[in-house]
mmCIF file of C-alpha atoms in Angstrom:
data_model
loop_
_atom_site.group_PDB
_atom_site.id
_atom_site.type_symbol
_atom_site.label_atom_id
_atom_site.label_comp_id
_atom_site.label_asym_id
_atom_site.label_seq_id
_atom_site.Cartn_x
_atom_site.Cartn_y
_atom_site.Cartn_z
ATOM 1 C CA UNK X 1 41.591 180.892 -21.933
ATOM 2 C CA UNK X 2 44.985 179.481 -22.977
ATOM 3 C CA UNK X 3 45.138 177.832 -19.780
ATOM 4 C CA UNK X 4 41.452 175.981 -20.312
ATOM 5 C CA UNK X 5 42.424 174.212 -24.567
ATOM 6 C CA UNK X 6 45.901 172.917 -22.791
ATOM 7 C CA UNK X 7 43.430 171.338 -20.404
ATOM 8 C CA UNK X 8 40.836 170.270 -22.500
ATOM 9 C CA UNK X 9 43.863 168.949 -25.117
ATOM 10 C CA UNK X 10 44.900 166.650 -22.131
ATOM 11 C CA UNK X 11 41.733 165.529 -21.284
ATOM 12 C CA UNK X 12 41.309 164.377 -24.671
ATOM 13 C CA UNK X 13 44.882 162.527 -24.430
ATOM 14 C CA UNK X 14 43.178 160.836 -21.239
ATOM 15 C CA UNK X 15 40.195 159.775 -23.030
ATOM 16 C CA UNK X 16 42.192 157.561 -25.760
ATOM 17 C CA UNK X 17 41.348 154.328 -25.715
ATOM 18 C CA UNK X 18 43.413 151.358 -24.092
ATOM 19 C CA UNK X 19 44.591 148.278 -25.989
ATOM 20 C CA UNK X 20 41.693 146.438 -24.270
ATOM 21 C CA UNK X 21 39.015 148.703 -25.443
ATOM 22 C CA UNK X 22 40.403 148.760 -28.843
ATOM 23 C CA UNK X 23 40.651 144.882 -28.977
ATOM 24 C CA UNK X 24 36.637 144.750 -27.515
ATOM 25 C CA UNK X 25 35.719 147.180 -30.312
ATOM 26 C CA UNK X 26 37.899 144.907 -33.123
ATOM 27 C CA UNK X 27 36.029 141.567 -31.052
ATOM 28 C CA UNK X 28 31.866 143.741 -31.460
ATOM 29 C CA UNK X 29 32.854 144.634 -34.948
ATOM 30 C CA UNK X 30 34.096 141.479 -35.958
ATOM 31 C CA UNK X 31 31.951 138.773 -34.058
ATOM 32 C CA UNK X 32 30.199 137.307 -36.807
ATOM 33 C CA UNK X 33 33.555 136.242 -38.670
ATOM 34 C CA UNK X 34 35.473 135.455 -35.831
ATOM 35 C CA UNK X 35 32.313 133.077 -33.994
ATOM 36 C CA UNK X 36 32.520 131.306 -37.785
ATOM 37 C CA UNK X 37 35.829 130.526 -37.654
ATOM 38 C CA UNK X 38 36.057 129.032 -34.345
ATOM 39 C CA UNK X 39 33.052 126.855 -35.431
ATOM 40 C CA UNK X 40 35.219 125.497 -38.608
ATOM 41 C CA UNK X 41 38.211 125.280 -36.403
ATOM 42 C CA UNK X 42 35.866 122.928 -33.588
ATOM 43 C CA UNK X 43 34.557 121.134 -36.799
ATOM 44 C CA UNK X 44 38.141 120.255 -37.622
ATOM 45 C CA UNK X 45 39.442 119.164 -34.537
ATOM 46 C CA UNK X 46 36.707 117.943 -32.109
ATOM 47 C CA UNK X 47 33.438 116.786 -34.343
ATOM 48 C CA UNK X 48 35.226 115.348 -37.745
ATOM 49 C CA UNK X 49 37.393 113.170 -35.900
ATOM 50 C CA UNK X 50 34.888 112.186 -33.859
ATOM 51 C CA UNK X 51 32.748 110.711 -36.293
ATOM 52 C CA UNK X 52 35.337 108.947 -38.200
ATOM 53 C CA UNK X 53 36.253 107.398 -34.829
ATOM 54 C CA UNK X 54 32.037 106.506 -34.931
ATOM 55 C CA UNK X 55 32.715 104.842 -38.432
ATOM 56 C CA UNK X 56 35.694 103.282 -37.671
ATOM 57 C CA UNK X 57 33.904 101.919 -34.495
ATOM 58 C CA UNK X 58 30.955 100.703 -37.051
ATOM 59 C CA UNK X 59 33.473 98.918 -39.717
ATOM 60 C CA UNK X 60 35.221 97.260 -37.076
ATOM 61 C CA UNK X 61 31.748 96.131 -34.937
ATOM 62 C CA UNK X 62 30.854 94.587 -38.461
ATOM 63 C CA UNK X 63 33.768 93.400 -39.511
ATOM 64 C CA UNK X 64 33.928 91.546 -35.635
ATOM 65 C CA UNK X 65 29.906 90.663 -36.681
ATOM 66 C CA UNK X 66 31.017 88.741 -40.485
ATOM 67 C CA UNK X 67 34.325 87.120 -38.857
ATOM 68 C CA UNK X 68 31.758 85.596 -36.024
ATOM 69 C CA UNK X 69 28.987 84.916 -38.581
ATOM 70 C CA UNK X 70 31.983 83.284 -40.489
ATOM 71 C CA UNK X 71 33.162 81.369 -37.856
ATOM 72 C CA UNK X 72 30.003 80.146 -36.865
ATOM 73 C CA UNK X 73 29.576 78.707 -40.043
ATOM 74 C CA UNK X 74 32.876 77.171 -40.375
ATOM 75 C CA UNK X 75 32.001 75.641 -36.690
ATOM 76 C CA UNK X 76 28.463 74.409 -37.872
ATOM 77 C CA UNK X 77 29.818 73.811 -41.413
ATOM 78 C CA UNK X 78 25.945 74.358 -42.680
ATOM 79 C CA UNK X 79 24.958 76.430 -46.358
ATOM 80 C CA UNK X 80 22.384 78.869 -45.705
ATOM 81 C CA UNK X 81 20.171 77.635 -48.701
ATOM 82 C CA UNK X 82 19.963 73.922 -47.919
ATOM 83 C CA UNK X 83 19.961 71.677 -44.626
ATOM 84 C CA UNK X 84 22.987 70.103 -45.885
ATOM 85 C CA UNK X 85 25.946 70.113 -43.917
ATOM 86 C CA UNK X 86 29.254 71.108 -45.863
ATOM 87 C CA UNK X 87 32.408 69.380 -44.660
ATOM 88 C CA UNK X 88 35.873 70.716 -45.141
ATOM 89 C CA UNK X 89 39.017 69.678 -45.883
ATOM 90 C CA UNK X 90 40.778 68.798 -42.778
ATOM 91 C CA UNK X 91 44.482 68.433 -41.431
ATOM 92 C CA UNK X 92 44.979 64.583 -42.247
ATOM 93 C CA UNK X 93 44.469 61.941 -39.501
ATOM 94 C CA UNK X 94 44.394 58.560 -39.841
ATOM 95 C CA UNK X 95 41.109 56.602 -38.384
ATOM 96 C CA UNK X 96 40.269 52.717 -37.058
ATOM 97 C CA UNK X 97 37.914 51.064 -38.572
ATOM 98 C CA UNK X 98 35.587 51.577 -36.475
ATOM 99 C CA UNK X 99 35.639 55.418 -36.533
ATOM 100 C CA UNK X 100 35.697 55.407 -40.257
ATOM 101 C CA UNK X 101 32.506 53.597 -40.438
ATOM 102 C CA UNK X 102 30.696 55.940 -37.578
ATOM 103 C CA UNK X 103 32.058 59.265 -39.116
ATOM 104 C CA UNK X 104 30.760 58.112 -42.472
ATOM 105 C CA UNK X 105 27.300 56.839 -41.147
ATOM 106 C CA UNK X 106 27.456 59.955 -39.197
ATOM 107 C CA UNK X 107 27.951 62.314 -42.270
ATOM 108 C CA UNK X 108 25.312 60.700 -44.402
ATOM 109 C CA UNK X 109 22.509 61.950 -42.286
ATOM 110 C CA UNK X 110 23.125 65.558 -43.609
ATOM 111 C CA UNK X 111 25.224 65.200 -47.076
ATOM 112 C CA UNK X 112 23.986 62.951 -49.874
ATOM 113 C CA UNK X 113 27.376 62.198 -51.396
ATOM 114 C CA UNK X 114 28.541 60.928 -48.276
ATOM 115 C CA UNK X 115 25.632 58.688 -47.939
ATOM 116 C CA UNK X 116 26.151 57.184 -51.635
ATOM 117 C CA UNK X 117 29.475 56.642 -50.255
ATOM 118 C CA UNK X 118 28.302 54.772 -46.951
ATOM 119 C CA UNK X 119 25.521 52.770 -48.904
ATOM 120 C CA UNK X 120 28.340 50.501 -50.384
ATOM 121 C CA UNK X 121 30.924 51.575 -47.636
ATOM 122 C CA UNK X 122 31.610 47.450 -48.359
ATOM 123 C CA UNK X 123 33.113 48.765 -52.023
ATOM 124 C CA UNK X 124 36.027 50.831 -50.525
ATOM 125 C CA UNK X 125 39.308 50.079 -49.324
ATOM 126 C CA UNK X 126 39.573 51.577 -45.997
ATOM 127 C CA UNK X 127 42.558 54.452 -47.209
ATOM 128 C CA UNK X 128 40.167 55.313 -49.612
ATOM 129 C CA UNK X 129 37.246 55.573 -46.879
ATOM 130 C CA UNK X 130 39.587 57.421 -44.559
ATOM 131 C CA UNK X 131 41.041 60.214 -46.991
ATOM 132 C CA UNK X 132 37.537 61.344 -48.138
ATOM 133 C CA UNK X 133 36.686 61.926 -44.228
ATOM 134 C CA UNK X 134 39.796 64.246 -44.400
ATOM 135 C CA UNK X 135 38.971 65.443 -47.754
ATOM 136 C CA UNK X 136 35.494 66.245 -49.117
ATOM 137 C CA UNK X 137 37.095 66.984 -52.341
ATOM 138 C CA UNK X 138 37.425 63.368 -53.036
ATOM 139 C CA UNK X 139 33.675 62.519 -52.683
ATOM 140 C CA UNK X 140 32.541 62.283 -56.863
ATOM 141 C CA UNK X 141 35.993 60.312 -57.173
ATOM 142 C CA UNK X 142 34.649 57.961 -54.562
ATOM 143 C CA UNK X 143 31.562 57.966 -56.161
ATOM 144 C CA UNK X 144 32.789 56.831 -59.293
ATOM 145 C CA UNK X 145 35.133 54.370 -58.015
ATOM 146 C CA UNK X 146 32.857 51.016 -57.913
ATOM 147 C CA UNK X 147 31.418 51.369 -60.994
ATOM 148 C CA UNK X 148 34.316 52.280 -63.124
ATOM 149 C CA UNK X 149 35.747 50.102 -65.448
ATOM 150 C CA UNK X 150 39.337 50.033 -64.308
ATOM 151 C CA UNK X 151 37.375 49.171 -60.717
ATOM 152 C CA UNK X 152 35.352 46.237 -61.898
ATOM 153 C CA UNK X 153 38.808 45.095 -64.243
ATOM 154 C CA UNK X 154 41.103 45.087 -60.864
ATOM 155 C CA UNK X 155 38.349 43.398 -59.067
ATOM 156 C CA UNK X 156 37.856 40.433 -61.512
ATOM 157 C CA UNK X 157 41.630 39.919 -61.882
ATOM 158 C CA UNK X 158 42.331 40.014 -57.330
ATOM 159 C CA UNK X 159 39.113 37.271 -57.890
ATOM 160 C CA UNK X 160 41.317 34.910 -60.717
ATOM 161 C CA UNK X 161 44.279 35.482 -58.656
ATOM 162 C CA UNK X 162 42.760 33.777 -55.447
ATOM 163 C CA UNK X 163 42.301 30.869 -57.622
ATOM 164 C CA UNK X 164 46.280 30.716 -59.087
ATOM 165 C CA UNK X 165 48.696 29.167 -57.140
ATOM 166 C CA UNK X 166 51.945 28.971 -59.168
ATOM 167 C CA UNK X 167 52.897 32.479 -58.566
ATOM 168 C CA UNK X 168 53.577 34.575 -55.863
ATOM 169 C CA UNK X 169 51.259 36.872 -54.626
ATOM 170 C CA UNK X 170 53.925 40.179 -55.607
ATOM 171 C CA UNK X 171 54.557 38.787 -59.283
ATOM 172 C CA UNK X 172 50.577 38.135 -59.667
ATOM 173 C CA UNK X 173 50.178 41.833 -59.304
ATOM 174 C CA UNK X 174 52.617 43.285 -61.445
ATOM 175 C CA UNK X 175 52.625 41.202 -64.142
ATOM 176 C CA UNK X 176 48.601 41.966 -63.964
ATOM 177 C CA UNK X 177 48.890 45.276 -63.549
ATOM 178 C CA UNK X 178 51.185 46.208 -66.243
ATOM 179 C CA UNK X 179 49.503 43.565 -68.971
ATOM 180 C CA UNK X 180 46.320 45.783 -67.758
ATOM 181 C CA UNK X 181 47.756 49.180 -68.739
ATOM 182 C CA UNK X 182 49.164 47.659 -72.126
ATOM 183 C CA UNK X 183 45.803 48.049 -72.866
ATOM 184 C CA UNK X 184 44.578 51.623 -72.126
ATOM 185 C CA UNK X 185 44.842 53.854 -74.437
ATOM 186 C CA UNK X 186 46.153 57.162 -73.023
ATOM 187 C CA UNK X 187 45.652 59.133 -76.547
ATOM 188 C CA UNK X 188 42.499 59.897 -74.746
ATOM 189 C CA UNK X 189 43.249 61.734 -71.946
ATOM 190 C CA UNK X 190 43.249 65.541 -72.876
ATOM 191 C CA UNK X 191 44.483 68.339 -70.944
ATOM 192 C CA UNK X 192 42.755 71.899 -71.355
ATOM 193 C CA UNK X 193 44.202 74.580 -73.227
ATOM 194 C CA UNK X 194 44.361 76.532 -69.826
ATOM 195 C CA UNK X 195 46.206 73.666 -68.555
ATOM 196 C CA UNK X 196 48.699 73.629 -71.424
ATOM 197 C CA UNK X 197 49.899 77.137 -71.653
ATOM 198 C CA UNK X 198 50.373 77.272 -67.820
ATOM 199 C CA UNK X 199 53.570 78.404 -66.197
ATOM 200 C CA UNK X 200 52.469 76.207 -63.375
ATOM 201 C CA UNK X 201 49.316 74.181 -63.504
ATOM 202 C CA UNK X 202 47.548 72.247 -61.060
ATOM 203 C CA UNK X 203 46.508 68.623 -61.956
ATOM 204 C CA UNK X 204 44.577 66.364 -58.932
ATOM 205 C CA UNK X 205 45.444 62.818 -59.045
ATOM 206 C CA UNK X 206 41.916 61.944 -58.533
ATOM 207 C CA UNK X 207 41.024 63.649 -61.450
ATOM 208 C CA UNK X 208 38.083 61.481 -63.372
ATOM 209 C CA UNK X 209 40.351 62.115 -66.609
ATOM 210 C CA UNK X 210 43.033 59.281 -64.944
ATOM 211 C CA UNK X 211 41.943 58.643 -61.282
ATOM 212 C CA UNK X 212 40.715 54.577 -61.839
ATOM 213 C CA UNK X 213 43.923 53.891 -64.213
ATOM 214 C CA UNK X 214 45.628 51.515 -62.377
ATOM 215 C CA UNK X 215 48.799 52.190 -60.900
ATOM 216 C CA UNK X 216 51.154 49.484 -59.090
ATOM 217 C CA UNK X 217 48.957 47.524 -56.930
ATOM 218 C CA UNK X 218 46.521 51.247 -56.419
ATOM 219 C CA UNK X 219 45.271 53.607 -58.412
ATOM 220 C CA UNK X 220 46.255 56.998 -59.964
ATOM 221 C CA UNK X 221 43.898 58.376 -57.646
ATOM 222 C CA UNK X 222 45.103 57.085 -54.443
ATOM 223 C CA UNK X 223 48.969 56.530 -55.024
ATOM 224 C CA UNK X 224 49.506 58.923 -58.131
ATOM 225 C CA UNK X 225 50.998 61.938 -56.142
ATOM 226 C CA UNK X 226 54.542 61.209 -57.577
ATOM 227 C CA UNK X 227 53.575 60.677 -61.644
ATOM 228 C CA UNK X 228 51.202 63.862 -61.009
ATOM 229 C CA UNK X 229 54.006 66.024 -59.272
ATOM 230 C CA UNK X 230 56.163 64.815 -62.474
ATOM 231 C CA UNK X 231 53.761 65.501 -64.899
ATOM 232 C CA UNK X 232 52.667 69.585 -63.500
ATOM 233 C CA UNK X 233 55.946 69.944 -63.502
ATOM 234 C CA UNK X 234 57.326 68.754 -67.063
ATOM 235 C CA UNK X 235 54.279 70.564 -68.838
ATOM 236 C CA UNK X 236 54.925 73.645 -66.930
ATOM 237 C CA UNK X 237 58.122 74.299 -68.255
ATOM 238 C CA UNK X 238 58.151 72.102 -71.640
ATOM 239 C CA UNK X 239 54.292 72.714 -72.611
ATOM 240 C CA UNK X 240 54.745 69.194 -73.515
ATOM 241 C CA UNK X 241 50.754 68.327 -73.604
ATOM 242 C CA UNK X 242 50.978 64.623 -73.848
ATOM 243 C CA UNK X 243 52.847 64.637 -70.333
ATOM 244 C CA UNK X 244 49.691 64.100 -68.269
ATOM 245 C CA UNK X 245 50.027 61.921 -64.972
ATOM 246 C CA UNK X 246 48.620 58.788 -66.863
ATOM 247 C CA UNK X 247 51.276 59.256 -69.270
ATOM 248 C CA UNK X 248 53.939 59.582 -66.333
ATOM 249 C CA UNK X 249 52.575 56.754 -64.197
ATOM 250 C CA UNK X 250 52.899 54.405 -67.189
ATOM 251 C CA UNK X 251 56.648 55.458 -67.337
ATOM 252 C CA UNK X 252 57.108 54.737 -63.592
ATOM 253 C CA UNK X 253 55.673 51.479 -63.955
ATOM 254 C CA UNK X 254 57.490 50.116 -67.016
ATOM 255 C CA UNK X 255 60.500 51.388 -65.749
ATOM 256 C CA UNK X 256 59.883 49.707 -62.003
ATOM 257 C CA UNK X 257 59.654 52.858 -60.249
ATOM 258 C CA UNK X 258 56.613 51.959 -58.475
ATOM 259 C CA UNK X 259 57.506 49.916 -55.197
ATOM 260 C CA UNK X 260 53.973 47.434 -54.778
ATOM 261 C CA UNK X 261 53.079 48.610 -51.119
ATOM 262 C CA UNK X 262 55.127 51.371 -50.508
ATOM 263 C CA UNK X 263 54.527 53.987 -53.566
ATOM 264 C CA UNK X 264 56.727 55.917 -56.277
ATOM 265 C CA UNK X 265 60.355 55.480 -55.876
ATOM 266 C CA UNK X 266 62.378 59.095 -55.683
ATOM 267 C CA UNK X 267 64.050 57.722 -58.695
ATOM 268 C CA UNK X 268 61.093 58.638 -60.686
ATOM 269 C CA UNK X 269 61.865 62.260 -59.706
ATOM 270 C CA UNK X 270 65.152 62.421 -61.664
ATOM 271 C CA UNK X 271 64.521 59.510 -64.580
ATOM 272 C CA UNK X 272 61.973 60.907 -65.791
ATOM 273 C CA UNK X 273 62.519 64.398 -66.481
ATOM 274 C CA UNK X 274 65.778 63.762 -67.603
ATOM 275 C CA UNK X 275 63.262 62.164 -70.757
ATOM 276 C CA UNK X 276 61.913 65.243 -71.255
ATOM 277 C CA UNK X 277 65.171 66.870 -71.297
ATOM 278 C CA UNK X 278 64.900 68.547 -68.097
ATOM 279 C CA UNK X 279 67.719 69.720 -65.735
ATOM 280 C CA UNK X 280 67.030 68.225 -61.840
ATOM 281 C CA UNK X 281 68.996 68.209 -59.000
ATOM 282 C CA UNK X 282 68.439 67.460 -55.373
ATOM 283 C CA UNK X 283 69.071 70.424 -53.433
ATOM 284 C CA UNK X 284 69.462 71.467 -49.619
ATOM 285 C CA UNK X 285 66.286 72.346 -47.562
ATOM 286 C CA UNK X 286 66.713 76.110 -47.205
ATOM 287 C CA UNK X 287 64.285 79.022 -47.650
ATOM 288 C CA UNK X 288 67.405 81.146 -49.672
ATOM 289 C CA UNK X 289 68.299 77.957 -51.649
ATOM 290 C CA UNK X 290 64.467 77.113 -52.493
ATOM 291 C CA UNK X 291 63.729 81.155 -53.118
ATOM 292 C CA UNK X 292 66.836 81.724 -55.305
ATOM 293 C CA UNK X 293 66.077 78.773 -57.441
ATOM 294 C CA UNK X 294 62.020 79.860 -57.664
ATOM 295 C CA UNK X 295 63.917 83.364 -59.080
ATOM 296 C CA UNK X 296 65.818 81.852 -61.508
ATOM 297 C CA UNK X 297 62.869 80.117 -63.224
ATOM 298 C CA UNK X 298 62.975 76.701 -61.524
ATOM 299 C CA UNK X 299 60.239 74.310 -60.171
ATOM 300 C CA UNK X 300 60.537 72.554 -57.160
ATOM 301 C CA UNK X 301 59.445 68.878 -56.257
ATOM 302 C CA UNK X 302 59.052 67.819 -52.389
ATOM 303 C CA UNK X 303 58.870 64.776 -50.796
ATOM 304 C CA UNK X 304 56.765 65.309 -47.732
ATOM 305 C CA UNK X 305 56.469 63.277 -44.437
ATOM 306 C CA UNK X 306 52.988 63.026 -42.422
ATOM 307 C CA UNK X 307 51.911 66.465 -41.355
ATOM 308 C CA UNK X 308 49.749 69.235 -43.445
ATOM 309 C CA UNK X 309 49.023 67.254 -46.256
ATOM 310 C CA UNK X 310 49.426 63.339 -46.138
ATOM 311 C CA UNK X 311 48.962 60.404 -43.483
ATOM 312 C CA UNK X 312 51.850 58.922 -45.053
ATOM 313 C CA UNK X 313 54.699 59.963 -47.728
ATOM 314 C CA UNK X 314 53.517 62.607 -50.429
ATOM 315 C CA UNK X 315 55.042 64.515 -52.983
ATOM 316 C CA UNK X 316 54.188 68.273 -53.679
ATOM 317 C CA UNK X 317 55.343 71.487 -55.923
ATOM 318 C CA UNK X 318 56.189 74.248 -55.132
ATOM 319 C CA UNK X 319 56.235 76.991 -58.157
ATOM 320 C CA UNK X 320 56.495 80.333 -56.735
ATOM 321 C CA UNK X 321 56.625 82.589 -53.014
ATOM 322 C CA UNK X 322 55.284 85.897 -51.731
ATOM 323 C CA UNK X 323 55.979 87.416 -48.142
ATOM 324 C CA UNK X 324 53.317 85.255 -46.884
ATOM 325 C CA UNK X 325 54.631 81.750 -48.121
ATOM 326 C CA UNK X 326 55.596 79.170 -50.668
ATOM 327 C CA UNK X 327 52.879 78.508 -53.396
ATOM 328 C CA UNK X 328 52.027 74.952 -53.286
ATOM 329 C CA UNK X 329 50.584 72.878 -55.725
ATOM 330 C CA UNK X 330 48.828 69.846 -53.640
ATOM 331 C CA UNK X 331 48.015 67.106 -56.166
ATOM 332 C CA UNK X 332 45.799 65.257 -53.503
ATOM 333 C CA UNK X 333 43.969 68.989 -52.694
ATOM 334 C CA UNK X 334 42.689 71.837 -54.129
ATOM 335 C CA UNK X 335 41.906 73.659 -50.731
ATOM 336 C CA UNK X 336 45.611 73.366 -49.925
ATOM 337 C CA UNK X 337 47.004 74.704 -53.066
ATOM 338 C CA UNK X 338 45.353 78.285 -52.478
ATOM 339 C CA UNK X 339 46.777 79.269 -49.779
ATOM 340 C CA UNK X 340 50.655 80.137 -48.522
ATOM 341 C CA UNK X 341 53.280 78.007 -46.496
ATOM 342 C CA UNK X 342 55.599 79.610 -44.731
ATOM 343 C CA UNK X 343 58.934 78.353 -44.341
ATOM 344 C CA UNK X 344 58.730 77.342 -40.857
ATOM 345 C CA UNK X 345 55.593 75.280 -41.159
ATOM 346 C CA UNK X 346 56.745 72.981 -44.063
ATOM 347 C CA UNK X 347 60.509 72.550 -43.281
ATOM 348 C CA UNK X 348 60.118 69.765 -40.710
ATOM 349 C CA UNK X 349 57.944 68.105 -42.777
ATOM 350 C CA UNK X 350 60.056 68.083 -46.130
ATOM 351 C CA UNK X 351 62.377 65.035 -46.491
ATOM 352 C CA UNK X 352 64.009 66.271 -49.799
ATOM 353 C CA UNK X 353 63.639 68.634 -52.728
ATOM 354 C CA UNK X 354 64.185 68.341 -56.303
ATOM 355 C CA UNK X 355 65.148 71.328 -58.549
ATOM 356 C CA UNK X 356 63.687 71.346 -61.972
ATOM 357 C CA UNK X 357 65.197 73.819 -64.531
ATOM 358 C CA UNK X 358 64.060 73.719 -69.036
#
């Protein structure tokens, strides 16, 4: 009897389970849990990724889509309301005579300024002609420009001179010109409040508040870069309101430092603010020398070469930086001043800086 419990006692002992039949049991008991959390585990790593690769893949296909419905319509240049062709601002180039006139008879079939212009295309001066075909901006100035009063003034005078011959043809202009602008009254020209109480603001030469004033043997609108320049920068940082470019380009002129033919003489960029009690000083062209003086406060004034902005000699400022660029203030162009110059794409094309410190 003893000898049959010790044997039933070990065949118990035989009949334990095994680490693998325990671990099945554990597996059957706890299925339901365990099958859930390898579904939330999948989720994580196979089937979320997975679709935010699917969205990322959407965003980017319709990003691609707008950039190439963008570009088409920057290549067509044509507004989705009208069937009126929108022309924009362009790197400058200078054009014959010939092209001039087929570009503008070209761009009247689809924009109606443009055809006002080419209906007394006879009216212009061919610079004028040739900058708005590099700059739509320009087209109300254009516009304006037969009919105005300063116009029809200049016009009259070139038809008396034709008829004088005891003075040369340089001393006929000047002495006309500046007897002319004895006679405006610049009390009238306003700037905005906005304008005023800006750091930095942005006046256009072409402006219809001075554009027709005569200037030298031009206009404000046409050779004005340098008395604009001036003038952003002296009510920038004086707030000096009654330093508008009219104002500035009468200075230059009484004081010679508009060159008949050629434009504003650097001078200007020194005589002047030293008026208004500003500090200038020429300085070196260098991206540390131009940011340091932008950080302490300064404005800078640069006398540009043909290239991004000008057929010819220009003046720009320059009022601030990011990482992406210089901020420019382009008195011939408001497309230009909104966006960033870097360094390397405006240093060839900068002849010499002013500094400009209140």
């Amino acid at each position: 009897m003893e000898n049959n419990r010790d044997y039933t006692r070990r065949s118990r002992r035989r009949r334990e389970l095994t680490p693998r039949e325990k671990l099945l049991i554990i597996l059957k008991r706890n299925i339901y849990p365990i099958a859930l959390v390898v579904i939330i585990i999948f989720s994580i790593v196979v089937i979320l990724p997975a679709e935010k690769s699917r969205e990322a893949k959407k965003e980017v296909t319709a990003s691609i889509t707008e950039n190439k419905n963008n570009t088409a319509q920057k290549e067509t240049e044509t507004t989705t309301n009208k069937n009126t062709k929108v022309y924009k601002t362009i790197k400058p180039k200078t054009r014959t005579t010939e092209k001039i006139v087929a570009d503008l008879k070209e761009r009247s079939k689809h924009d109606e300024k443009y055809k006002k212009i080419y209906d007394r295309i006879d009216e212009y001066p061919k610079g004028m002609l040739n900058a708005v075909l590099n700059n739509p901006e320009m087209q109300d100035f254009l516009i304006g420009y037969p009919d105005n009063q300063y116009t029809l003034k200049y016009l009259k005078t070139q038809s008396d001179e034709s008829e004088e011959t005891t003075l040369t043809e340089t001393e006929t202009v000047q002495e006309t010109t500046q007897d002319s602008n004895e006679k405006i009254d610049l009390s009238d020209i306003k700037l905005t409040e906005k304008e005023r109480k800006s750091a930095h603001p942005l006046f256009i030469q072409w402006d219809e508040r001075w554009a027709y004033i005569p200037y030298g043997d031009e206009n404000i609108g046409m050779a004005g870069c340098g008395p604009t320049c001036m003038s952003m920068v002296i009510v920038g940082l004086t707030h000096n309101s009654e330093a508008t470019p009219a104002e500035v380009a009468r200075y230059s002129e009484e004081n010679g430092y508009y060159v008949n033919g050629q434009g504003t003489s650097w001078l200007l960029m020194s005589q002047v603010a030293k008026s208004y009690g500003i500090t200038v000083n020429q300085m070196a062209v260098s991206q540390i020398e131009m940011e340091n003086a932008l950080d302490n406060g300064n404005m800078l004034i640069c006398s540009v070469g043909a290239g991004d902005f000008t057929t010819q000699g220009h003046f720009i400022v320059i009022y601030g930086y990011t990482d992406e660029g210089f901020l420019v203030n382009d008195p011939y162009c408001k497309v230009r001043s909104t966006k960033k110059w870097s360094f390397g794409r405006i240093k060839n094309q900068i002849k010499t800086i002013w500094r400009y410190s209140y």
